[in-house]
Short mmCIF file of N, CA, C and O and ligand atoms in Angstrom, two decimals:
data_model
loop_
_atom_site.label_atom_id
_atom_site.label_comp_id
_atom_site.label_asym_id
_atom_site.label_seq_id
_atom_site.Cartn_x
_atom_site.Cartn_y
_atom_site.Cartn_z
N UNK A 1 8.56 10.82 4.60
CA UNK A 1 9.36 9.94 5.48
C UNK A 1 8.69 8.57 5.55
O UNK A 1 7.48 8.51 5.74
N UNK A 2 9.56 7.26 5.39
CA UNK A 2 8.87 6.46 5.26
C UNK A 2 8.47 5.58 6.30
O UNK A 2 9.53 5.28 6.86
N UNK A 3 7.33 4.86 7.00
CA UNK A 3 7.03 4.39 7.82
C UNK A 3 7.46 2.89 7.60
O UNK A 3 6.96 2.17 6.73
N UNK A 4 8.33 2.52 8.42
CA UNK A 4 9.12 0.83 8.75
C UNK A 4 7.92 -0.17 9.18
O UNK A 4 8.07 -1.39 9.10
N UNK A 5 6.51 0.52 9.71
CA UNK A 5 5.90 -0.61 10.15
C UNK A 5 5.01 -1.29 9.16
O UNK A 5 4.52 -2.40 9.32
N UNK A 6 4.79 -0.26 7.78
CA UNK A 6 4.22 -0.58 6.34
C UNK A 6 5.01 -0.92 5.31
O UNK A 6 4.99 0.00 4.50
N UNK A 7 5.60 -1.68 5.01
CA UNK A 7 6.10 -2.28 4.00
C UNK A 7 5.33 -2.60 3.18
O UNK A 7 4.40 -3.37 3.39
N UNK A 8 5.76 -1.77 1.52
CA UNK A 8 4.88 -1.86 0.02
C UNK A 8 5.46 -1.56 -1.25
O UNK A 8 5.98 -0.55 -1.71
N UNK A 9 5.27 -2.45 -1.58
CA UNK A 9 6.14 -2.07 -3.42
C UNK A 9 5.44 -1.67 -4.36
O UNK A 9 5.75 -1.74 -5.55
N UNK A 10 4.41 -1.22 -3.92
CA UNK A 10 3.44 -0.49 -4.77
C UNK A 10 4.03 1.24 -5.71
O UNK A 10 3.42 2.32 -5.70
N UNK A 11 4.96 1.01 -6.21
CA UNK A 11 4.97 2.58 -6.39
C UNK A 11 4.71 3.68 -7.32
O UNK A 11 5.21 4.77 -7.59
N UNK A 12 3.80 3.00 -7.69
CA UNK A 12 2.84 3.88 -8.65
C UNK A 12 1.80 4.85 -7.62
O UNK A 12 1.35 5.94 -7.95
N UNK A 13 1.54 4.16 -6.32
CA UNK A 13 1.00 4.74 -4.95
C UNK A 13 1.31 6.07 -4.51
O UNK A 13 2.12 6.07 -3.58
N UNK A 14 0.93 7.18 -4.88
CA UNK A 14 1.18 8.40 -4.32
C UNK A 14 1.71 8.62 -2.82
O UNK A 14 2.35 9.60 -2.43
N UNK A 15 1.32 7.53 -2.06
CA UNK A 15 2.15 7.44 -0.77
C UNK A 15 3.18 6.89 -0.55
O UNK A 15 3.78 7.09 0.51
N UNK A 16 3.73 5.88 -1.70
CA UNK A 16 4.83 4.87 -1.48
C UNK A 16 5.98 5.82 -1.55
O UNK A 16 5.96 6.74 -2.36
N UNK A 17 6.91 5.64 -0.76
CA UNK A 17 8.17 6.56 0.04
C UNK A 17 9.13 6.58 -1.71
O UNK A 17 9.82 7.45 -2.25
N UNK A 18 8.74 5.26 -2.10
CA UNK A 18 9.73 5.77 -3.90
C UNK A 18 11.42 5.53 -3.66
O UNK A 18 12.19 5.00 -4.45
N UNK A 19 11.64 5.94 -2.71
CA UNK A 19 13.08 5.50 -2.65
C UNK A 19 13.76 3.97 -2.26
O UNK A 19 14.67 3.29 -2.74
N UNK A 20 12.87 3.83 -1.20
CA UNK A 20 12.92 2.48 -0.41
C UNK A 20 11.23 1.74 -0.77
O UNK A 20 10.28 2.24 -1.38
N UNK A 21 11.30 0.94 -0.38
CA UNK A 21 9.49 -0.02 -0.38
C UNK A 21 9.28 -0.25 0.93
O UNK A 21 9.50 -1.26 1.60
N UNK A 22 8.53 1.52 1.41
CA UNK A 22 7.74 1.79 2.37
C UNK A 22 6.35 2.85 2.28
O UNK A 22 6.19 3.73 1.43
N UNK A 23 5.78 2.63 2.95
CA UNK A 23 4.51 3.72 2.75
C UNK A 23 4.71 4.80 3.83
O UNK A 23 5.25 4.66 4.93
N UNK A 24 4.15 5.89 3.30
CA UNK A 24 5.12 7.29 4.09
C UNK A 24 3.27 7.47 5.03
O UNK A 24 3.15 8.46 5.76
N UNK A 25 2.46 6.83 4.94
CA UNK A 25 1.26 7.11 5.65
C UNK A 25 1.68 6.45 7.05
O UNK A 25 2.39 5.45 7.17
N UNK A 26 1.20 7.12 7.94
CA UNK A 26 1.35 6.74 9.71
C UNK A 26 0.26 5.25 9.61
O UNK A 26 0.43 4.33 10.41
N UNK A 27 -0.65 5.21 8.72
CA UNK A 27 -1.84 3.89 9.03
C UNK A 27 -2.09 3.55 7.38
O UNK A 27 -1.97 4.36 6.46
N UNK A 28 -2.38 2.46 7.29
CA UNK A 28 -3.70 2.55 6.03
C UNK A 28 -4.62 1.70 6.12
O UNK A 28 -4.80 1.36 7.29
N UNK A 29 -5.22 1.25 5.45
CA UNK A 29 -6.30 0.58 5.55
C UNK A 29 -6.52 -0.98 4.58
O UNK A 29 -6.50 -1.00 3.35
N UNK A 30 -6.69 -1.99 5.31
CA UNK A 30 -6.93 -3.16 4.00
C UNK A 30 -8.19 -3.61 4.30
O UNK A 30 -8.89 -3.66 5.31
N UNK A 31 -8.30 -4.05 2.64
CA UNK A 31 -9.82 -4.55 2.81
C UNK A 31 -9.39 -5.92 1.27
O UNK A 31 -8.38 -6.52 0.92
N UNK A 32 -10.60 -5.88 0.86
CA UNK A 32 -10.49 -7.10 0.08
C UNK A 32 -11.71 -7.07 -1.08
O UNK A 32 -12.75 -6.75 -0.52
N UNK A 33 -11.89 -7.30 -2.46
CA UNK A 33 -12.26 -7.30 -3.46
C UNK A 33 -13.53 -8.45 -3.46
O UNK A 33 -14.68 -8.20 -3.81
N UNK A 34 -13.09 -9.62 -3.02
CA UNK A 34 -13.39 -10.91 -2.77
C UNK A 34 -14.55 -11.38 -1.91
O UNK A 34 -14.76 -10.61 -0.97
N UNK A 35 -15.37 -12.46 -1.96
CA UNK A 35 -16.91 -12.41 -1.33
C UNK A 35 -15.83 -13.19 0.15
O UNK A 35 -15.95 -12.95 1.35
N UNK A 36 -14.77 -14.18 -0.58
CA UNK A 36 -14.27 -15.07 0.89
C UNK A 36 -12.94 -15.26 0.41
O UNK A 36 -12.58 -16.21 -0.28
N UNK A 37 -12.13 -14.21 0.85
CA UNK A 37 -10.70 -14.27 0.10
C UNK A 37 -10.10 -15.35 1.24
O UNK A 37 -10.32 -15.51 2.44
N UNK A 38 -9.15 -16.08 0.16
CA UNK A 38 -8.48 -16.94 0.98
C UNK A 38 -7.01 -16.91 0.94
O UNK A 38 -6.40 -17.90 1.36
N UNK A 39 -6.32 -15.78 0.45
CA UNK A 39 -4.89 -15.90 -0.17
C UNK A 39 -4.43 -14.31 0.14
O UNK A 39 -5.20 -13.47 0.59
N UNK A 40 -3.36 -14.12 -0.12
CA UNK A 40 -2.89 -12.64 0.31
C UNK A 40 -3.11 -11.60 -1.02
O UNK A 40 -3.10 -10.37 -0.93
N UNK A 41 -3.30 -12.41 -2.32
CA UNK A 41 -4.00 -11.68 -3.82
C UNK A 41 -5.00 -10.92 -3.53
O UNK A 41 -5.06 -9.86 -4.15
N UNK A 42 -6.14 -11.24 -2.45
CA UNK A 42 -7.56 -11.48 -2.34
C UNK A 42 -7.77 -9.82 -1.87
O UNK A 42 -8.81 -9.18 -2.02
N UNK A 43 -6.51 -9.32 -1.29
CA UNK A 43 -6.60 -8.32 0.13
C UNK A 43 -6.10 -6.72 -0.75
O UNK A 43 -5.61 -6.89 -1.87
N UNK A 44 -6.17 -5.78 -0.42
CA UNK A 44 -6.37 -4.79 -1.16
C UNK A 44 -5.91 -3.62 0.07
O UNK A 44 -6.23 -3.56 1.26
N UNK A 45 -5.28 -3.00 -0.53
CA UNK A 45 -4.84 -1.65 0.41
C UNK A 45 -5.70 -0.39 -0.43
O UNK A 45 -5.51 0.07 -1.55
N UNK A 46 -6.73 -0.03 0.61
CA UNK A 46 -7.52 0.74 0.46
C UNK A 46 -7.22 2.04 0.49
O UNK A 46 -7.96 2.96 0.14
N UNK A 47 -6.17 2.12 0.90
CA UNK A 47 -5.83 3.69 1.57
C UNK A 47 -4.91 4.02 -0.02
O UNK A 47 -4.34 5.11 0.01
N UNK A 48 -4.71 3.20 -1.33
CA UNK A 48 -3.78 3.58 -2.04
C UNK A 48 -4.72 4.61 -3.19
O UNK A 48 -5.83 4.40 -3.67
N UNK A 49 -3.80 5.78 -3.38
CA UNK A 49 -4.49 6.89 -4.13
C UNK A 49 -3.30 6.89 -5.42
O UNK A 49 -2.10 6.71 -5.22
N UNK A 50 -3.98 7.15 -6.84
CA UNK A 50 -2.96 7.45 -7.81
C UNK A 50 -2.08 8.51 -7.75
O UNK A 50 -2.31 9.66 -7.38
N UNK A 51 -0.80 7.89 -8.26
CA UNK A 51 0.76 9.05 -8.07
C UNK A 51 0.48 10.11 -9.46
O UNK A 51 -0.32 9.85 -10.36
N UNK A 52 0.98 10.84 -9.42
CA UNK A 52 1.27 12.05 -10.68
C UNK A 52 1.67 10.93 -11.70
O UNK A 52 1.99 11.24 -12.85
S1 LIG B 101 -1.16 3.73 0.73
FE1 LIG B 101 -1.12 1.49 0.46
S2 LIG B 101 -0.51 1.17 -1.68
FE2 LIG B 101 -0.01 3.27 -1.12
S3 LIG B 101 2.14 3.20 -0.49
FE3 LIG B 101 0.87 3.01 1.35
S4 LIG B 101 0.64 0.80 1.67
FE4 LIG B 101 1.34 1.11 -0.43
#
């Protein structure tokens, strides 16, 4: 079921809902790659695990 308050088009994401571009996780987590990210590229959803 997909959660409305995460919006993601990630769907190679084992959590991404696949039907619509939502993430079916209740939370996730962002973080960032970057020593001083300054752009929304920079930021990274941590909580994403590979799909089948
Ligand atoms: S865990 Fe992250 S990458 Fe995966 S569907 Fe949810 S928001 Fe997208």
């Amino acid at each position: 079921m997909e959660n409305k308050n995460i919006e993601c088009s990630v769907k190679q994401c084992e959590y991404h809902a696949q039907q619509v571009n939502y993430c079916t996780l209740g939370k996730i987590k962002v973080g960032t790659h970057e020593a001083n990210p300054t752009m929304p590229e920079c930021t990274d959803c941590m909580s994403f695990k590979r799909g089948q």
